[in-house]
Structure formats: C-alpha cells, structure tokens
Tab-separated table of C-alpha atoms and ligand atoms in Angstrom:
chain	number	residue	atom	x	y	z
A	1	MET	CA	0.281	18.466	6.212
A	2	ILE	CA	-3.064	18.009	7.930
A	3	SER	CA	-2.984	17.660	11.610
A	4	GLY	CA	-5.134	14.866	12.392
A	5	GLY	CA	-6.215	16.587	15.360
A	6	ARG	CA	-9.857	17.906	16.446
A	7	PRO	CA	-10.593	21.096	16.000
A	8	GLN	CA	-10.508	23.782	18.757
A	9	GLY	CA	-12.427	24.309	21.369
A	10	ALA	CA	-12.130	25.128	24.911
A	11	GLY	CA	-12.063	22.083	27.363
A	12	GLN	CA	-12.126	19.783	23.919
A	13	PRO	CA	-9.555	16.820	23.764
A	14	LEU	CA	-7.002	17.279	21.340
A	15	SER	CA	-8.032	13.549	19.467
A	16	TYR	CA	-11.279	12.392	18.806
A	17	PRO	CA	-13.255	9.648	20.337
A	18	ILE	CA	-13.509	5.371	19.383
A	19	THR	CA	-17.242	5.513	18.690
A	20	PRO	CA	-18.386	1.733	19.063
A	21	ALA	CA	-21.453	2.596	17.940
A	22	SER	CA	-23.376	0.916	15.081
A	23	THR	CA	-26.752	2.916	15.010
A	24	PHE	CA	-27.572	5.787	15.945
A	25	GLU	CA	-30.523	7.787	17.253
A	26	HIS	CA	-32.436	9.270	14.177
A	27	GLY	CA	-32.867	12.496	13.379
A	28	SER	CA	-29.323	13.037	11.302
A	29	ASP	CA	-27.417	12.086	8.525
A	30	ARG	CA	-25.953	9.175	10.474
A	31	ILE	CA	-27.842	6.435	10.580
A	32	TYR	CA	-25.933	2.684	10.631
A	33	SER	CA	-22.211	2.667	10.745
A	34	ARG	CA	-21.603	0.298	7.494
A	35	ALA	CA	-22.603	3.166	5.494
A	36	ASP	CA	-22.563	6.265	8.085
A	37	ALA	CA	-19.432	7.731	8.968
A	38	THR	CA	-18.475	8.756	12.837
A	39	GLU	CA	-16.511	12.065	13.728
A	40	ALA	CA	-13.186	9.999	14.096
A	41	TRP	CA	-13.747	8.534	10.514
A	42	ASP	CA	-14.892	11.756	9.076
A	43	ALA	CA	-11.231	12.937	10.193
A	44	LEU	CA	-9.651	10.095	8.968
A	45	GLU	CA	-10.877	10.814	5.501
A	46	ALA	CA	-10.289	14.162	5.375
A	47	LEU	CA	-6.450	13.733	6.592
A	48	LEU	CA	-6.481	10.778	3.567
A	49	GLY	CA	-8.055	13.016	0.915
A	50	GLY	CA	-5.940	16.064	2.178
A	51	LEU	CA	-2.560	14.490	1.258
A	52	GLU	CA	-3.321	14.297	-1.982
A	53	ARG	CA	-5.946	17.475	-2.409
A	54	ALA	CA	-8.714	14.651	-2.999
A	55	GLU	CA	-11.817	12.996	-1.557
A	56	GLY	CA	-10.253	9.802	0.784
A	57	LEU	CA	-11.934	6.786	1.691
A	58	ALA	CA	-11.374	4.104	4.845
A	59	PHE	CA	-11.541	0.731	4.202
A	60	SER	CA	-11.448	-2.338	6.618
A	61	SER	CA	-7.925	-3.293	4.606
A	62	GLY	CA	-6.265	-2.518	1.935
A	63	MET	CA	-7.475	-5.685	-0.149
A	64	ALA	CA	-10.737	-4.082	0.889
A	65	ALA	CA	-10.026	-0.675	-1.169
A	66	ALA	CA	-8.632	-2.691	-3.851
A	67	GLY	CA	-11.958	-5.054	-3.880
A	68	ALA	CA	-13.499	-1.725	-4.124
A	69	VAL	CA	-12.099	-0.863	-7.424
A	70	PHE	CA	-12.482	-4.174	-8.680
A	71	ASP	CA	-16.119	-4.242	-7.927
A	72	GLN	CA	-16.169	-1.239	-10.505
A	73	LEU	CA	-15.564	-3.748	-13.183
A	74	ARG	CA	-18.376	-5.007	-15.757
A	75	VAL	CA	-18.324	-8.407	-16.306
A	76	GLY	CA	-15.982	-9.253	-19.528
A	77	ALA	CA	-13.564	-6.053	-18.727
A	78	HIS	CA	-9.759	-6.201	-19.070
A	79	VAL	CA	-7.561	-5.769	-16.621
A	80	LEU	CA	-3.835	-4.788	-16.676
A	81	LEU	CA	-1.757	-5.736	-14.019
A	82	PRO	CA	2.314	-5.687	-13.086
A	83	ASP	CA	4.278	-9.337	-13.093
A	84	ASP	CA	5.548	-8.071	-9.975
A	85	CYS	CA	3.046	-6.955	-7.457
A	86	TYR	CA	1.207	-7.321	-4.363
A	87	HIS	CA	-0.124	-11.005	-4.582
A	88	GLY	CA	-3.161	-10.525	-2.851
A	89	VAL	CA	-4.193	-8.246	-5.873
A	90	ALA	CA	-2.790	-10.590	-8.562
A	91	HIS	CA	-4.805	-13.742	-6.894
A	92	THR	CA	-8.230	-11.501	-6.883
A	93	ALA	CA	-7.536	-11.024	-10.756
A	94	GLN	CA	-6.754	-14.541	-11.005
A	95	ASP	CA	-9.668	-15.448	-8.916
A	96	TRP	CA	-12.000	-13.242	-11.052
A	97	ALA	CA	-10.857	-14.775	-14.059
A	98	THR	CA	-11.368	-17.940	-13.010
A	99	LYS	CA	-15.103	-17.260	-12.513
A	100	GLY	CA	-15.181	-15.325	-15.886
A	101	ARG	CA	-15.808	-12.028	-14.478
A	102	LEU	CA	-12.577	-10.257	-16.122
A	103	THR	CA	-9.414	-11.158	-18.297
A	104	PHE	CA	-6.189	-9.876	-17.498
A	105	ASP	CA	-2.244	-9.204	-18.570
A	106	ARG	CA	0.676	-8.900	-16.248
A	107	LEU	CA	3.568	-6.940	-17.905
A	108	PRO	CA	6.882	-5.696	-16.891
A	109	VAL	CA	6.270	-2.334	-14.766
A	110	ASP	CA	9.232	-0.772	-16.331
A	111	ASP	CA	8.209	-1.769	-19.572
A	112	THR	CA	6.708	1.281	-20.202
A	113	ALA	CA	6.214	0.625	-24.276
A	114	ALA	CA	4.181	-2.647	-23.593
A	115	TRP	CA	1.843	-0.557	-21.336
A	116	VAL	CA	1.278	1.934	-23.869
A	117	GLU	CA	0.654	-0.558	-26.466
A	118	ARG	CA	-2.314	-1.690	-24.569
A	119	MET	CA	-3.736	0.363	-22.315
A	120	PRO	CA	-6.313	1.290	-24.961
A	121	ARG	CA	-8.025	-1.740	-24.644
A	122	ALA	CA	-8.109	-1.829	-20.930
A	123	ASP	CA	-10.707	-0.838	-18.561
A	124	LEU	CA	-8.728	-1.255	-15.760
A	125	ILE	CA	-4.896	-0.156	-15.309
A	126	TRP	CA	-3.772	-1.177	-12.137
A	127	LEU	CA	-0.023	-0.010	-10.897
A	128	GLU	CA	2.537	-0.296	-8.010
A	129	SER	CA	5.550	1.070	-8.321
A	130	PRO	CA	7.633	0.399	-6.570
A	131	THR	CA	6.289	-2.911	-7.017
A	132	ASN	CA	6.252	-5.444	-3.923
A	133	PRO	CA	8.642	-7.165	-3.463
A	134	LEU	CA	11.059	-6.372	-6.654
A	135	LEU	CA	10.717	-2.877	-5.857
A	136	THR	CA	11.089	-2.253	-10.049
A	137	VAL	CA	9.776	1.283	-10.671
A	138	ALA	CA	7.163	2.512	-13.411
A	139	ASP	CA	7.425	5.616	-15.206
A	140	LEU	CA	4.174	6.616	-13.717
A	141	ASP	CA	4.332	9.855	-15.559
A	142	MET	CA	4.483	8.621	-18.825
A	143	LEU	CA	1.722	5.895	-18.097
A	144	CYS	CA	-0.759	8.319	-16.527
A	145	ARG	CA	-0.732	10.743	-19.743
A	146	ALA	CA	-0.802	7.501	-22.252
A	147	GLU	CA	-3.860	6.959	-24.219
A	148	ARG	CA	-6.646	5.390	-22.520
A	149	LYS	CA	-10.111	3.567	-23.520
A	150	ASP	CA	-12.768	6.086	-21.954
A	151	GLY	CA	-14.356	4.990	-18.773
A	152	SER	CA	-11.360	2.963	-18.177
A	153	LEU	CA	-9.010	3.657	-14.300
A	154	LEU	CA	-6.140	4.197	-14.215
A	155	ALA	CA	-5.277	3.294	-10.242
A	156	VAL	CA	-2.174	3.233	-8.472
A	157	ASP	CA	-0.932	1.099	-5.619
A	158	ASN	CA	1.187	3.975	-3.496
A	159	THR	CA	1.390	1.557	-0.202
A	160	PHE	CA	5.137	1.172	-0.547
A	161	LEU	CA	5.884	5.645	-0.908
A	162	THR	CA	2.895	6.855	0.491
A	163	PRO	CA	1.205	10.519	-0.882
A	164	LEU	CA	4.336	11.815	1.329
A	165	ARG	CA	6.459	10.618	-1.371
A	166	GLN	CA	4.642	10.029	-4.818
A	167	GLN	CA	1.387	11.613	-6.024
A	168	PRO	CA	0.044	9.636	-8.978
A	169	LEU	CA	-2.964	11.742	-8.780
A	170	ASP	CA	-1.549	15.057	-9.737
A	171	LEU	CA	0.062	13.248	-13.038
A	172	GLY	CA	-2.759	12.174	-13.756
A	173	ALA	CA	-3.945	8.476	-12.124
A	174	ASP	CA	-8.104	7.966	-11.428
A	175	LEU	CA	-7.152	6.237	-8.463
A	176	THR	CA	-4.692	5.854	-5.506
A	177	MET	CA	-4.888	3.044	-3.292
A	178	GLN	CA	-2.961	2.349	0.080
A	179	SER	CA	-2.798	-0.366	2.544
A	180	THR	CA	-2.835	2.002	5.453
A	181	THR	CA	-1.650	-1.450	7.254
A	182	LYS	CA	1.514	-0.249	6.565
A	183	PHE	CA	3.031	3.529	6.881
A	184	ILE	CA	0.081	5.089	7.172
A	185	GLY	CA	-1.005	3.260	10.732
A	186	GLY	CA	2.741	2.768	10.976
A	187	HIS	CA	2.896	0.234	14.062
A	188	SER	CA	1.930	-3.169	13.284
A	189	ASP	CA	-1.047	-2.694	15.294
A	190	LEU	CA	-4.011	-2.839	12.421
A	191	LEU	CA	-5.698	-3.609	9.404
A	192	GLY	CA	-6.639	-0.443	7.460
A	193	GLY	CA	-6.855	0.575	3.449
A	194	SER	CA	-8.023	3.486	1.539
A	195	LEU	CA	-8.741	4.949	-1.775
A	196	ALA	CA	-8.296	8.735	-3.050
A	197	THR	CA	-9.767	10.469	-6.154
A	198	ARG	CA	-10.788	13.578	-7.397
A	199	ASP	CA	-13.555	12.132	-9.558
A	200	GLU	CA	-16.522	12.867	-6.862
A	201	ARG	CA	-18.864	10.741	-9.257
A	202	LEU	CA	-16.196	7.721	-8.818
A	203	ALA	CA	-15.922	8.644	-5.225
A	204	GLU	CA	-19.766	8.164	-4.856
A	205	ARG	CA	-19.469	4.658	-6.633
A	206	LEU	CA	-16.852	3.686	-4.847
A	207	ARG	CA	-18.362	4.757	-1.342
A	208	GLY	CA	-20.941	2.572	-2.467
A	209	SER	CA	-19.479	-0.567	-2.920
A	210	ARG	CA	-17.889	-0.287	0.401
A	211	THR	CA	-21.429	-0.015	2.003
A	212	LEU	CA	-22.405	-2.810	-0.081
A	213	LEU	CA	-19.789	-4.905	0.602
A	214	GLY	CA	-19.516	-4.456	4.325
A	215	THR	CA	-15.928	-3.178	3.862
A	216	SER	CA	-16.222	-0.041	5.967
A	217	PRO	CA	-13.513	0.517	8.832
A	218	GLY	CA	-14.050	-0.643	12.422
A	219	ALA	CA	-13.779	2.122	15.404
A	220	LEU	CA	-10.715	1.150	16.696
A	221	GLU	CA	-8.537	1.171	13.448
A	222	VAL	CA	-9.954	4.729	12.398
A	223	PHE	CA	-8.831	5.773	16.133
A	224	LEU	CA	-5.343	4.195	15.590
A	225	THR	CA	-4.621	4.910	11.612
A	226	LEU	CA	-5.542	8.849	12.630
A	227	ARG	CA	-3.097	8.434	15.066
A	228	GLY	CA	-0.136	6.771	13.488
A	229	ALA	CA	-1.017	9.199	10.571
A	230	ARG	CA	-0.029	12.116	12.472
A	231	THR	CA	3.489	10.543	12.700
A	232	LEU	CA	3.460	9.533	9.281
A	233	ALA	CA	6.281	12.295	8.057
A	234	LEU	CA	8.154	12.212	11.136
A	235	ARG	CA	8.448	8.315	10.757
A	236	LEU	CA	8.993	7.891	7.023
A	237	ASP	CA	12.034	10.212	7.425
A	238	ALA	CA	13.733	8.502	9.809
A	239	ALA	CA	12.955	5.403	8.103
A	240	GLU	CA	14.126	6.562	4.758
A	241	THR	CA	17.297	7.732	6.513
A	242	ASN	CA	17.913	4.382	7.797
A	243	ALA	CA	17.013	2.606	4.912
A	244	ILE	CA	19.674	4.682	2.471
A	245	ALA	CA	22.454	3.677	4.501
A	246	LEU	CA	21.726	0.241	4.907
A	247	ALA	CA	21.128	-0.205	0.924
A	248	GLU	CA	24.817	0.841	0.553
A	249	ARG	CA	26.380	-1.424	3.576
A	250	LEU	CA	24.217	-4.110	2.344
A	251	ALA	CA	25.281	-3.492	-1.207
A	252	ASP	CA	29.040	-3.921	0.143
A	253	HIS	CA	28.651	-6.951	2.521
A	254	ALA	CA	30.239	-9.992	1.003
A	255	ALA	CA	27.130	-12.227	1.750
A	256	VAL	CA	25.072	-10.254	-0.221
A	257	ASP	CA	24.375	-10.717	-4.101
A	258	THR	CA	21.835	-8.030	-5.308
A	259	VAL	CA	20.745	-5.082	-3.517
A	260	ARG	CA	17.141	-3.329	-4.796
A	261	TYR	CA	16.762	0.074	-3.422
A	262	PRO	CA	14.680	2.715	-5.520
A	263	GLY	CA	16.399	5.672	-3.230
A	264	ILE	CA	13.668	6.539	-1.711
A	265	GLY	CA	11.333	5.636	0.739
A	266	SER	CA	12.255	2.198	3.468
A	267	MET	CA	11.442	-0.618	1.775
A	268	ILE	CA	14.946	-2.738	0.449
A	269	SER	CA	15.069	-6.086	-1.141
A	270	PHE	CA	18.620	-7.975	-1.134
A	271	ASP	CA	19.640	-11.314	-2.437
A	272	ALA	CA	21.564	-13.453	0.132
A	273	LEU	CA	23.560	-15.426	-1.701
A	274	ASP	CA	21.000	-19.030	-1.567
A	275	GLY	CA	17.732	-19.860	-0.061
A	276	ASP	CA	19.312	-21.722	2.661
A	277	ARG	CA	21.450	-18.448	3.777
A	278	ALA	CA	18.257	-16.001	3.150
A	279	ALA	CA	16.479	-18.619	5.656
A	280	ALA	CA	19.246	-18.937	8.292
A	281	THR	CA	19.857	-14.870	8.092
A	282	CYS	CA	15.819	-14.908	8.878
A	283	ASP	CA	16.215	-17.420	11.567
A	284	ALA	CA	19.679	-15.353	12.917
A	285	ILE	CA	17.917	-11.740	13.086
A	286	ARG	CA	17.038	-10.153	16.646
A	287	VAL	CA	16.391	-6.386	16.305
A	288	VAL	CA	14.874	-6.788	13.001
A	289	ARG	CA	11.840	-8.729	13.585
A	290	HIS	CA	11.294	-11.782	11.501
A	291	ALA	CA	7.880	-10.963	10.166
A	292	THR	CA	5.567	-10.315	7.179
A	293	SER	CA	4.225	-6.784	6.263
A	294	LEU	CA	5.755	-3.592	6.424
A	295	GLY	CA	5.706	0.144	6.928
A	296	GLY	CA	6.113	-0.582	10.799
A	297	VAL	CA	7.849	1.492	13.468
A	298	GLU	CA	9.890	-1.543	13.387
A	299	SER	CA	11.782	-3.417	10.932
A	300	THR	CA	10.531	-6.287	9.512
A	301	MET	CA	12.014	-8.806	7.059
A	302	GLU	CA	11.457	-11.928	5.679
A	303	ARG	CA	12.039	-14.282	2.731
A	304	ARG	CA	10.027	-14.009	0.539
A	305	ALA	CA	10.276	-17.412	-1.731
A	306	GLY	CA	9.153	-18.948	1.787
A	307	THR	CA	5.688	-17.254	1.531
A	308	PRO	CA	2.644	-19.927	0.035
A	309	GLY	CA	2.434	-18.469	-4.056
A	310	GLN	CA	5.516	-16.383	-4.013
A	311	GLU	CA	7.543	-19.690	-4.559
A	312	HIS	CA	8.385	-17.723	-7.994
A	313	LEU	CA	10.571	-15.300	-6.622
A	314	PRO	CA	14.442	-15.969	-6.152
A	315	ALA	CA	14.872	-17.779	-3.410
A	316	GLY	CA	17.701	-15.575	-1.347
A	317	LEU	CA	14.917	-13.018	-1.858
A	318	ILE	CA	14.439	-11.122	1.638
A	319	ARG	CA	12.084	-8.337	1.619
A	320	LEU	CA	12.839	-5.744	4.715
A	321	SER	CA	10.772	-2.691	5.531
A	322	VAL	CA	13.192	-0.577	7.924
A	323	GLY	CA	12.261	0.924	10.451
A	324	CYS	CA	12.653	3.910	12.848
A	325	GLU	CA	14.977	1.903	15.337
A	326	ALA	CA	19.016	3.201	15.814
A	327	LEU	CA	20.960	2.925	12.253
A	328	GLU	CA	24.121	1.154	14.413
A	329	ASP	CA	21.557	-1.448	15.856
A	330	LEU	CA	20.035	-2.236	12.811
A	331	TRP	CA	23.545	-2.550	10.956
A	332	ALA	CA	24.770	-4.784	13.937
A	333	ASP	CA	22.215	-7.159	13.898
A	334	LEU	CA	21.975	-7.393	10.034
A	335	ASN	CA	25.516	-7.621	9.591
A	336	GLU	CA	25.751	-10.448	12.517
A	337	ALA	CA	22.803	-12.633	10.906
A	338	LEU	CA	24.216	-12.513	7.242
A	339	SER	CA	27.629	-13.221	7.922
A	340	SER	CA	26.400	-16.628	10.600
B	401	LIG	N1	-0.843	-3.353	-1.262
B	401	LIG	C1	0.448	-3.448	-1.045
B	401	LIG	C2	1.798	-3.113	-1.686
B	401	LIG	C3	0.573	-4.576	-0.112
B	401	LIG	O1	2.211	-4.878	0.947
B	401	LIG	C4	-0.064	-5.143	0.983
B	401	LIG	C5	-0.056	-6.320	2.197
B	401	LIG	O2	0.715	-6.526	2.182
B	401	LIG	C6	-1.802	-4.900	0.033
B	401	LIG	C7	-1.428	-4.031	-1.054
B	401	LIG	C8	-2.967	-5.543	0.852
B	401	LIG	O3	-2.964	-4.369	2.085
B	401	LIG	P1	-3.699	-5.366	3.655
B	401	LIG	O4	-2.761	-6.326	3.920
B	401	LIG	O5	-4.096	-3.667	4.122
B	401	LIG	O6	-4.992	-5.909	3.055
C-alpha cells in the first residue's frame, strides 16, 4: 500500500501542505486550481490510483464523481442500474430521464442473467456491490466479463468495500467510483469522491468534465482525505472484525428478524421487528451514533425507510456502519437499545 506521506528529504515535513490557492504564478503547468492539482491533490490521486494500479481522480464528493461518469453519456443513452443502490445515483438517473437525456432500467443486482441479457444494449452499466442499503452482492466476475456494446462503460461503486477488499478493475470494469466521504476519509469530517480507471483517454475526459463542472476537491478536503486514507487498512481491519462478531450476535437477538451481512467489510443491515421498534432502537443507542452516512471510525446507524425517498424499504430496516470502538461497548449499547 502507498504510504501517502511525502518523499524523503532532509528537513522536509512528513505530510503534505494544505494549499488554499485558486491561482498560481505563470511559468509552470499549474495555472488555476479548478483544473490544476496542488502537491497534496496530486499525492492523493497517486495514492487512490496506486490502490488499483490505475489513474485516480479526486472529486468534491461521491456524487460529483458519479456525475462525471453520467456526463460522458450522449443524449438518448441507455443506463442499467441496480434496483437497490445509493439513492442519489438512482435520483440522478431519474432526473436525467425526466429531462429526456437518457433512459434507464433497474435490475436486481444478483439477477446475473437479467443483466447479461440487457448489457449489450446499454451505454452505461452502473453496478454497486454490496448494495446500499440491502447489501445484496453482484456476481461482478461474471458481469465484468459479459458481452457489451462498443464504447459502453461499466462502472462499479466500490464505496462499501474499497479497493482493499474488492478490485473491480482487475475483473474488467472500466471504472470504479467511491464516495471518499466514507471509508477512505474515515472520520466523518469531509465530503469527497474518486474515480479510478486504467483507460488514459477516459481519465482525460473525466478530468475535463471535472474542470468544466467545477467539481474539483477543496484544499482542506484533499489534506483530510490523504490523512484518512493512510490508516484505511488499519481501520477497515478493526471495523470488519467488529462487524463479523456483531452480525453473529445480532442474528441471535430476539428483537432482530433478519441480518444482512455479506461476510466482508463493516456494513450490516438488519431488520428490527417493525418500524416503530427500529425507530425506538435508533433513539436509544448511545455509543453508536444515530446519524446517516457510514465508513467512519465511529459507528453510525439509522432506519433507512425514515430517509426521504427511501420509504419503499422494509420499515424496520436499520443500516449499521460498524466503526472501530471496543466490540463489547458496541454490543452492550446495541443489546440494550434493542431490548428497550
Ligand atoms: N455511493 C454510495 C454507496 C454512498 O453510500 C454514497 C453516500 O452515502 C454516495 C455514493 C454519494 O457520496 P457523497 O455523499 O460523498 O456524494
């Protein structure tokens, strides 16, 4: 793994500077910071790309990164999306469809045959695995090798597992996307996004979209993301160990119906007996924070059907992002809240 630290040099600081500059003195490639990276931004992209042996691109948010991919589509393009995926991406597809810019179909991510049948007619195949929030797993190996139309793009939102647990580019995906707001940043203190691709021309086009749309990352966010990313492996190991144990204990709890945990990563979704009990559990927790978002050192959970636009989900579904706290503190908190 790339260290994310500065190259060696006598008297040099070990970390990169925060450079709050919009413009640079003429005479080099750096001109204006909507387009041109600072030293820390370059280092972040080298780290993100290095994790996938690809070109990494940093954005101002996960949605900005996803938007750059949608921005590659010509008017009238056809998109395939999982029926369960991050709702912001689904809303983007719906919004663009309403404006006549594209058509789309949503398919269960684990219905491989349905995807394989439709992929030859799609311009963008947008996958997310495991899905948010139902944690359904796609057969990425099969889907990345399936027949597609020339010039189509296959992108995988890899936010939940990160490149440390899943490498879709190795399987044949054109692009991976992450909300670096989550595990890569890891401390719930920034918004960021990233794309990685091994296709240099595609990387150039995506960079062009970022410059035109102005979705470049800010100086403080670049610094914080770089700092967070340097401990990703440690945090993910700790959180995953906690998640494996909690998934087992939750499955045995009398107030829990179903536990959805794919056996990897640190996201768990579980169904409390009904919507009211799920809401009461979320109100009662103290160590786990009752908040949206995920991937931080602190555990967070929420009843997803209570989120606007997510009312179709099971009423009792709680999405839990397991953090790095002591396991027994987490379990005591969850057990008490579920039993209250
Ligand atoms: N993809 C997934 C799987 C997410 O969970 C999120 C945010 O929750 C996003 C994309 C969007 O990222 P951001 O909030 O950084 O724009």
